[in-house]
């Protein structure tokens, strides 16, 4: 049995085979839609499919999933569109980057039909149109980026391609969901230069890290020396303060001891036979000093009567008696001055 196909452009042959029929359609319809079903008055549309029906060669309606009825001879199913997400492999293509590097790049395109009417009557072959649009958009977007940015900004490149495809495919009833770049191939020489650049960058980072480590070590050593000097100076300061306090306390203790000794000596001199005791002490000190005359120096100045101990003791006691009389005369005069001062005088009685 020979008959024309639904689009009246190619013929098809129905061959009976065990009560079933085989239908040949155009290559575009084979890529984009399932085989066109025949009008059997009662039709069951699968889920996630849209059947476009024409009545007497003009668009009539779109069949929804489930049970549908058509008029034989007048109604025919013209297109079958799948509403599922469609994956299209974009073939490899060459593109030139902003820095004049030729790249071989391919990708995967994910899209979905939103309007079956526009997808059927807006473009002849939606898959081919979207694929060509993705390739041209990829070339234009790669021409805006350098080679380094192509690898770093792959996500932004994908989003820009999706945005450009959606702007052009709105009239086709197709929505591009995402675009993913699979492989990027660069020329061998460019790949070698990239590897050399990576090695140089790693060596640079290693040198920088080593220099930073050396600097940190030098800073730490300097800080340690500084802290050590500060602590040593503080320790020396504390040591000097402690020594000064000890010397001051020693001087005070010596002065107190000397004042006590003088007080005891004065009390002893005021007693009976005090002058004899003082003469004995002076004689003892004279003998001790005379025995050490020639031990410290060879040049010695001696009085003419150095061997006469009694005369030396008498002279020392005479000096002591003179100083004692002078101090006794000075004490009443100081007392009279204090009594005659205006501060100590009482006001006259009124």
CSV table of C-alpha atoms in Angstrom, one decimal:
chain,number,residue,atom,x,y,z
A,1,UNK,CA,0.0,0.0,0.0
A,2,UNK,CA,1.4,3.3,-1.0
A,3,UNK,CA,0.4,6.7,0.4
A,4,UNK,CA,1.7,10.2,1.0
A,5,UNK,CA,3.1,11.2,4.4
A,6,UNK,CA,1.5,13.8,6.7
A,7,UNK,CA,3.8,16.7,5.6
A,8,UNK,CA,3.1,16.0,1.9
A,9,UNK,CA,6.8,16.3,1.2
A,10,UNK,CA,8.0,12.7,1.4
A,11,UNK,CA,6.1,9.5,0.7
A,12,UNK,CA,5.8,6.6,3.1
A,13,UNK,CA,4.9,3.0,2.7
A,14,UNK,CA,2.7,1.0,5.0
A,15,UNK,CA,3.7,-2.7,5.0
A,16,UNK,CA,1.5,-5.2,6.8
A,17,UNK,CA,3.5,-7.4,9.0
A,18,UNK,CA,1.6,-9.7,11.5
A,19,UNK,CA,-1.1,-7.1,11.8
A,20,UNK,CA,1.3,-4.2,12.6
A,21,UNK,CA,2.4,-1.3,10.4
A,22,UNK,CA,5.9,0.3,10.0
A,23,UNK,CA,6.0,4.1,9.4
A,24,UNK,CA,9.0,6.0,7.8
A,25,UNK,CA,9.2,9.7,8.6
A,26,UNK,CA,11.7,12.4,7.7
A,27,UNK,CA,15.2,12.5,9.5
A,28,UNK,CA,14.3,15.7,11.3
A,29,UNK,CA,11.2,14.1,12.8
A,30,UNK,CA,13.1,11.0,13.8
A,31,UNK,CA,15.6,13.2,15.7
A,32,UNK,CA,13.2,15.5,17.4
A,33,UNK,CA,9.9,13.6,17.9
A,34,UNK,CA,8.7,10.0,18.2
A,35,UNK,CA,7.0,8.2,15.3
A,36,UNK,CA,3.7,9.9,14.2
A,37,UNK,CA,0.7,7.8,15.3
A,38,UNK,CA,-2.2,7.2,13.0
A,39,UNK,CA,-5.7,8.6,13.6
A,40,UNK,CA,-7.7,5.7,14.9
A,41,UNK,CA,-10.6,7.8,16.3
A,42,UNK,CA,-9.6,6.9,19.9
A,43,UNK,CA,-6.1,7.8,21.0
A,44,UNK,CA,-4.1,7.5,24.2
A,45,UNK,CA,-1.4,10.2,24.6
A,46,UNK,CA,1.5,9.3,26.9
A,47,UNK,CA,2.6,11.4,29.8
A,48,UNK,CA,5.1,14.2,29.1
A,49,UNK,CA,4.2,14.3,25.4
A,50,UNK,CA,2.3,16.8,23.3
A,51,UNK,CA,0.6,15.8,20.1
A,52,UNK,CA,-0.1,18.6,17.6
A,53,UNK,CA,-3.3,18.0,15.6
A,54,UNK,CA,-4.2,19.6,12.3
A,55,UNK,CA,-7.7,19.7,10.8
A,56,UNK,CA,-7.7,19.9,7.1
A,57,UNK,CA,-4.1,21.1,7.0
A,58,UNK,CA,-4.6,23.8,9.6
A,59,UNK,CA,-3.6,23.8,13.3
A,60,UNK,CA,-6.5,22.6,15.4
A,61,UNK,CA,-5.4,21.7,18.9
A,62,UNK,CA,-2.8,20.0,21.1
A,63,UNK,CA,-3.8,16.7,22.7
A,64,UNK,CA,-3.2,16.4,26.4
A,65,UNK,CA,-2.0,13.2,28.1
A,66,UNK,CA,-4.7,10.6,28.4
A,67,UNK,CA,-7.8,9.7,26.4
A,68,UNK,CA,-8.5,11.8,23.3
A,69,UNK,CA,-10.9,11.5,20.3
A,70,UNK,CA,-10.3,12.6,16.7
A,71,UNK,CA,-12.4,12.7,13.5
A,72,UNK,CA,-10.9,10.3,10.9
A,73,UNK,CA,-9.9,11.7,7.6
A,74,UNK,CA,-10.3,15.3,8.8
A,75,UNK,CA,-7.9,15.3,11.8
A,76,UNK,CA,-4.3,14.1,11.6
A,77,UNK,CA,-1.4,14.2,14.1
A,78,UNK,CA,1.2,16.5,12.6
A,79,UNK,CA,3.9,16.7,15.3
A,80,UNK,CA,4.8,14.8,18.4
A,81,UNK,CA,6.8,16.8,20.9
A,82,UNK,CA,8.5,15.5,24.0
A,83,UNK,CA,8.1,17.7,27.1
A,84,UNK,CA,11.0,16.0,29.0
A,85,UNK,CA,14.4,17.6,29.4
A,86,UNK,CA,16.4,16.9,26.3
A,87,UNK,CA,20.2,16.5,26.2
A,88,UNK,CA,22.0,17.5,23.1
A,89,UNK,CA,25.7,16.9,22.5
A,90,UNK,CA,27.3,20.0,20.9
A,91,UNK,CA,30.0,18.8,18.5
A,92,UNK,CA,33.6,20.0,18.9
A,93,UNK,CA,34.4,23.3,17.3
A,94,UNK,CA,37.4,25.7,17.0
A,95,UNK,CA,37.3,29.1,18.6
A,96,UNK,CA,39.9,31.9,19.0
A,97,UNK,CA,40.3,33.6,22.4
A,98,UNK,CA,41.1,37.2,23.0
A,99,UNK,CA,44.8,36.6,23.1
A,100,UNK,CA,44.7,34.8,19.7
A,101,UNK,CA,44.9,31.2,20.9
A,102,UNK,CA,43.0,28.6,18.9
A,103,UNK,CA,40.9,26.3,21.1
A,104,UNK,CA,39.0,23.1,20.4
A,105,UNK,CA,36.0,23.0,22.6
A,106,UNK,CA,32.8,20.9,22.9
A,107,UNK,CA,29.9,20.9,25.3
A,108,UNK,CA,26.5,19.5,26.4
A,109,UNK,CA,23.2,21.4,26.1
A,110,UNK,CA,20.2,20.8,28.3
A,111,UNK,CA,16.9,22.2,27.1
A,112,UNK,CA,13.1,21.7,27.4
A,113,UNK,CA,10.1,22.5,25.2
A,114,UNK,CA,7.8,24.9,26.9
A,115,UNK,CA,5.4,25.7,24.0
A,116,UNK,CA,4.8,22.8,21.6
A,117,UNK,CA,3.0,25.1,19.1
A,118,UNK,CA,6.1,27.3,18.7
A,119,UNK,CA,8.4,24.3,18.6
A,120,UNK,CA,6.4,22.8,15.8
A,121,UNK,CA,5.8,25.9,13.6
A,122,UNK,CA,8.5,28.3,14.7
A,123,UNK,CA,11.5,26.5,13.4
A,124,UNK,CA,12.0,23.6,10.9
A,125,UNK,CA,14.6,21.6,12.9
A,126,UNK,CA,14.7,22.7,16.6
A,127,UNK,CA,17.7,20.5,17.5
A,128,UNK,CA,19.8,21.7,14.6
A,129,UNK,CA,18.9,25.3,15.2
A,130,UNK,CA,19.7,25.2,18.9
A,131,UNK,CA,23.0,23.3,18.2
A,132,UNK,CA,24.1,25.9,15.7
A,133,UNK,CA,23.1,28.7,18.0
A,134,UNK,CA,25.1,27.2,20.9
A,135,UNK,CA,28.2,26.9,18.7
A,136,UNK,CA,28.0,30.5,17.4
A,137,UNK,CA,27.4,31.8,20.9
A,138,UNK,CA,30.3,29.8,22.2
A,139,UNK,CA,32.6,31.3,19.6
A,140,UNK,CA,31.5,34.9,20.4
A,141,UNK,CA,31.8,34.4,24.2
A,142,UNK,CA,35.3,32.8,23.9
A,143,UNK,CA,36.5,35.7,21.8
A,144,UNK,CA,35.8,38.0,24.7
A,145,UNK,CA,38.1,36.1,27.2
A,146,UNK,CA,41.8,35.4,27.3
A,147,UNK,CA,43.1,31.8,27.7
A,148,UNK,CA,43.6,32.1,31.4
A,149,UNK,CA,40.1,33.4,32.0
A,150,UNK,CA,38.6,30.6,30.0
A,151,UNK,CA,39.8,28.1,32.5
A,152,UNK,CA,39.0,30.3,35.6
A,153,UNK,CA,35.6,31.6,34.5
A,154,UNK,CA,34.0,28.5,33.1
A,155,UNK,CA,30.9,29.0,35.2
A,156,UNK,CA,30.3,32.5,34.0
A,157,UNK,CA,31.0,31.5,30.4
A,158,UNK,CA,28.3,28.8,30.7
A,159,UNK,CA,25.8,31.2,32.2
A,160,UNK,CA,26.5,33.7,29.4
A,161,UNK,CA,25.9,31.1,26.8
A,162,UNK,CA,22.6,30.0,28.3
A,163,UNK,CA,21.4,33.6,28.5
A,164,UNK,CA,22.3,34.3,24.9
A,165,UNK,CA,20.5,31.0,23.7
A,166,UNK,CA,17.4,31.8,25.7
A,167,UNK,CA,17.1,35.3,24.1
A,168,UNK,CA,17.1,33.8,20.6
A,169,UNK,CA,15.0,30.6,21.4
A,170,UNK,CA,12.0,32.3,22.9
A,171,UNK,CA,10.3,32.4,19.5
A,172,UNK,CA,10.9,28.7,19.2
A,173,UNK,CA,9.1,27.7,22.4
A,174,UNK,CA,12.3,26.2,23.8
A,175,UNK,CA,14.0,27.0,27.1
A,176,UNK,CA,17.7,26.3,27.6
A,177,UNK,CA,18.3,25.1,31.1
A,178,UNK,CA,22.1,24.9,31.3
A,179,UNK,CA,25.1,24.5,29.1
A,180,UNK,CA,28.2,22.6,30.3
A,181,UNK,CA,31.6,22.7,28.6
A,182,UNK,CA,33.1,19.1,28.4
A,183,UNK,CA,36.6,19.4,27.1
A,184,UNK,CA,38.9,22.3,26.1
A,185,UNK,CA,41.9,21.3,23.9
A,186,UNK,CA,44.8,23.7,23.4
A,187,UNK,CA,47.7,23.4,20.9
A,188,UNK,CA,50.7,21.4,22.1
A,189,UNK,CA,53.0,24.4,22.2
A,190,UNK,CA,50.6,26.4,24.2
A,191,UNK,CA,50.2,23.4,26.6
A,192,UNK,CA,54.0,23.3,27.0
A,193,UNK,CA,54.1,27.0,27.7
A,194,UNK,CA,51.3,26.7,30.2
A,195,UNK,CA,53.2,23.9,32.0
A,196,UNK,CA,56.3,26.0,32.1
A,197,UNK,CA,54.3,28.9,33.5
A,198,UNK,CA,52.8,26.7,36.1
A,199,UNK,CA,56.3,25.4,37.1
A,200,UNK,CA,57.7,28.9,37.2
A,201,UNK,CA,54.7,30.0,39.4
A,202,UNK,CA,55.3,27.2,41.8
A,203,UNK,CA,59.0,28.0,42.0
A,204,UNK,CA,58.1,31.6,42.6
A,205,UNK,CA,55.7,30.6,45.4
A,206,UNK,CA,58.3,28.3,46.9
A,207,UNK,CA,60.9,31.1,46.9
A,208,UNK,CA,58.5,33.6,48.4
A,209,UNK,CA,57.5,31.2,51.1
A,210,UNK,CA,61.2,30.4,51.9
A,211,UNK,CA,62.0,34.2,52.1
A,212,UNK,CA,59.0,34.8,54.3
A,213,UNK,CA,60.1,31.9,56.5
A,214,UNK,CA,63.6,33.4,56.7
A,215,UNK,CA,62.2,36.8,57.5
A,216,UNK,CA,59.9,35.4,60.2
A,217,UNK,CA,62.9,33.5,61.7
A,218,UNK,CA,65.0,36.7,61.8
A,219,UNK,CA,62.2,38.6,63.3
A,220,UNK,CA,61.7,36.0,66.0
A,221,UNK,CA,65.5,35.9,66.8
A,222,UNK,CA,65.5,39.7,67.0
A,223,UNK,CA,62.5,39.7,69.2
A,224,UNK,CA,64.1,37.1,71.4
A,225,UNK,CA,67.3,39.1,71.8
A,226,UNK,CA,65.3,42.2,72.5
A,227,UNK,CA,63.3,40.5,75.2
A,228,UNK,CA,66.5,39.0,76.6
A,229,UNK,CA,68.2,42.4,76.8
A,230,UNK,CA,65.1,43.9,78.4
A,231,UNK,CA,64.9,41.2,81.0
A,232,UNK,CA,68.7,41.5,81.7
A,233,UNK,CA,68.4,45.2,82.1
A,234,UNK,CA,65.5,44.8,84.4
A,235,UNK,CA,67.4,42.2,86.4
A,236,UNK,CA,70.5,44.5,86.6
A,237,UNK,CA,68.2,47.4,87.7
A,238,UNK,CA,66.7,45.3,90.4
A,239,UNK,CA,70.1,44.1,91.5
A,240,UNK,CA,71.4,47.7,91.8
A,241,UNK,CA,68.3,48.8,93.7
A,242,UNK,CA,68.8,45.9,96.1
A,243,UNK,CA,72.5,46.6,96.5
A,244,UNK,CA,71.7,50.3,97.1
A,245,UNK,CA,69.1,49.4,99.7
A,246,UNK,CA,71.5,47.1,101.4
A,247,UNK,CA,74.3,49.6,101.4
A,248,UNK,CA,71.9,52.3,102.8
A,249,UNK,CA,70.8,50.0,105.5
A,250,UNK,CA,74.4,49.1,106.3
A,251,UNK,CA,75.3,52.8,106.6
A,252,UNK,CA,72.4,53.4,108.9
A,253,UNK,CA,73.3,50.4,111.0
A,254,UNK,CA,76.9,51.6,111.2
A,255,UNK,CA,75.9,55.1,112.1
A,256,UNK,CA,73.5,53.8,114.8
A,257,UNK,CA,76.3,51.5,116.2
A,258,UNK,CA,78.8,54.4,116.1
A,259,UNK,CA,76.3,56.7,117.9
A,260,UNK,CA,75.7,54.1,120.5
A,261,UNK,CA,79.5,53.6,120.9
A,262,UNK,CA,80.0,57.4,121.3
A,263,UNK,CA,77.2,57.6,123.8
A,264,UNK,CA,78.6,54.8,125.8
A,265,UNK,CA,82.1,56.3,125.6
A,266,UNK,CA,80.9,59.7,126.8
A,267,UNK,CA,79.1,58.1,129.7
A,268,UNK,CA,82.3,56.2,130.6
A,269,UNK,CA,84.4,59.4,130.4
A,270,UNK,CA,82.0,61.2,132.8
A,271,UNK,CA,82.5,58.6,135.4
A,272,UNK,CA,85.3,58.4,137.9
A,273,UNK,CA,88.7,57.5,136.4
A,274,UNK,CA,87.3,58.1,132.9
A,275,UNK,CA,90.4,60.1,131.9
A,276,UNK,CA,92.7,57.2,132.8
A,277,UNK,CA,90.6,54.8,130.7
A,278,UNK,CA,90.8,57.2,127.8
A,279,UNK,CA,94.5,57.6,128.2
A,280,UNK,CA,94.9,53.8,128.1
A,281,UNK,CA,92.8,53.6,124.9
A,282,UNK,CA,94.8,56.3,123.2
A,283,UNK,CA,98.0,54.6,124.2
A,284,UNK,CA,96.8,51.2,122.7
A,285,UNK,CA,95.8,52.9,119.4
A,286,UNK,CA,99.1,54.7,119.2
A,287,UNK,CA,101.1,51.4,119.7
A,288,UNK,CA,98.9,49.7,117.0
A,289,UNK,CA,99.4,52.6,114.5
A,290,UNK,CA,103.1,52.8,115.2
A,291,UNK,CA,103.5,49.1,114.4
A,292,UNK,CA,101.9,49.5,110.9
A,293,UNK,CA,103.9,52.6,109.8
A,294,UNK,CA,106.3,50.9,107.4
A,295,UNK,CA,103.9,48.3,105.9
A,296,UNK,CA,102.1,50.4,103.3
A,297,UNK,CA,104.8,52.8,102.0
A,298,UNK,CA,108.6,53.4,102.3
A,299,UNK,CA,108.2,57.2,102.8
A,300,UNK,CA,107.3,58.0,106.4
A,301,UNK,CA,107.0,61.3,108.3
A,302,UNK,CA,107.6,61.0,112.0
A,303,UNK,CA,107.7,63.5,114.8
A,304,UNK,CA,111.0,64.0,116.7
A,305,UNK,CA,109.7,62.4,119.8
A,306,UNK,CA,108.0,59.4,118.2
A,307,UNK,CA,109.5,57.0,120.8
A,308,UNK,CA,108.2,59.0,123.7
A,309,UNK,CA,104.8,57.4,124.3
A,310,UNK,CA,103.9,59.4,127.4
A,311,UNK,CA,104.3,62.7,125.7
A,312,UNK,CA,102.1,61.6,122.8
A,313,UNK,CA,99.4,60.4,125.2
A,314,UNK,CA,99.6,63.7,127.2
A,315,UNK,CA,99.3,65.7,123.9
A,316,UNK,CA,96.2,63.7,122.8
A,317,UNK,CA,94.6,64.1,126.2
A,318,UNK,CA,95.2,67.8,126.1
A,319,UNK,CA,93.5,68.1,122.8
A,320,UNK,CA,90.6,66.1,124.1
A,321,UNK,CA,90.3,68.4,127.2
A,322,UNK,CA,90.4,71.5,125.0
A,323,UNK,CA,87.6,70.2,122.8
A,324,UNK,CA,85.6,69.2,125.9
A,325,UNK,CA,85.8,72.7,127.4
A,326,UNK,CA,84.9,74.3,124.0
A,327,UNK,CA,81.8,72.2,123.7
A,328,UNK,CA,80.8,73.0,127.4
A,329,UNK,CA,81.0,76.8,126.6
A,330,UNK,CA,79.1,76.5,123.4
A,331,UNK,CA,76.1,74.8,125.0
A,332,UNK,CA,75.0,77.7,127.4
A,333,UNK,CA,75.4,80.2,124.6
A,334,UNK,CA,73.1,78.3,122.3
A,335,UNK,CA,70.6,78.0,125.2
A,336,UNK,CA,70.6,81.8,125.8
A,337,UNK,CA,70.0,82.4,122.0
A,338,UNK,CA,67.0,80.2,122.1
A,339,UNK,CA,65.5,82.0,125.1
A,340,UNK,CA,66.2,85.5,123.6
A,341,UNK,CA,64.5,84.7,120.3
A,342,UNK,CA,61.1,86.5,119.8
A,343,UNK,CA,59.3,83.2,119.2
A,344,UNK,CA,60.0,82.0,122.7
A,345,UNK,CA,59.0,85.4,124.4
A,346,UNK,CA,55.6,85.6,126.0
A,347,UNK,CA,53.3,88.5,125.3
A,348,UNK,CA,53.0,91.1,128.1
A,349,UNK,CA,50.0,90.9,130.4
A,350,UNK,CA,47.1,93.2,129.6
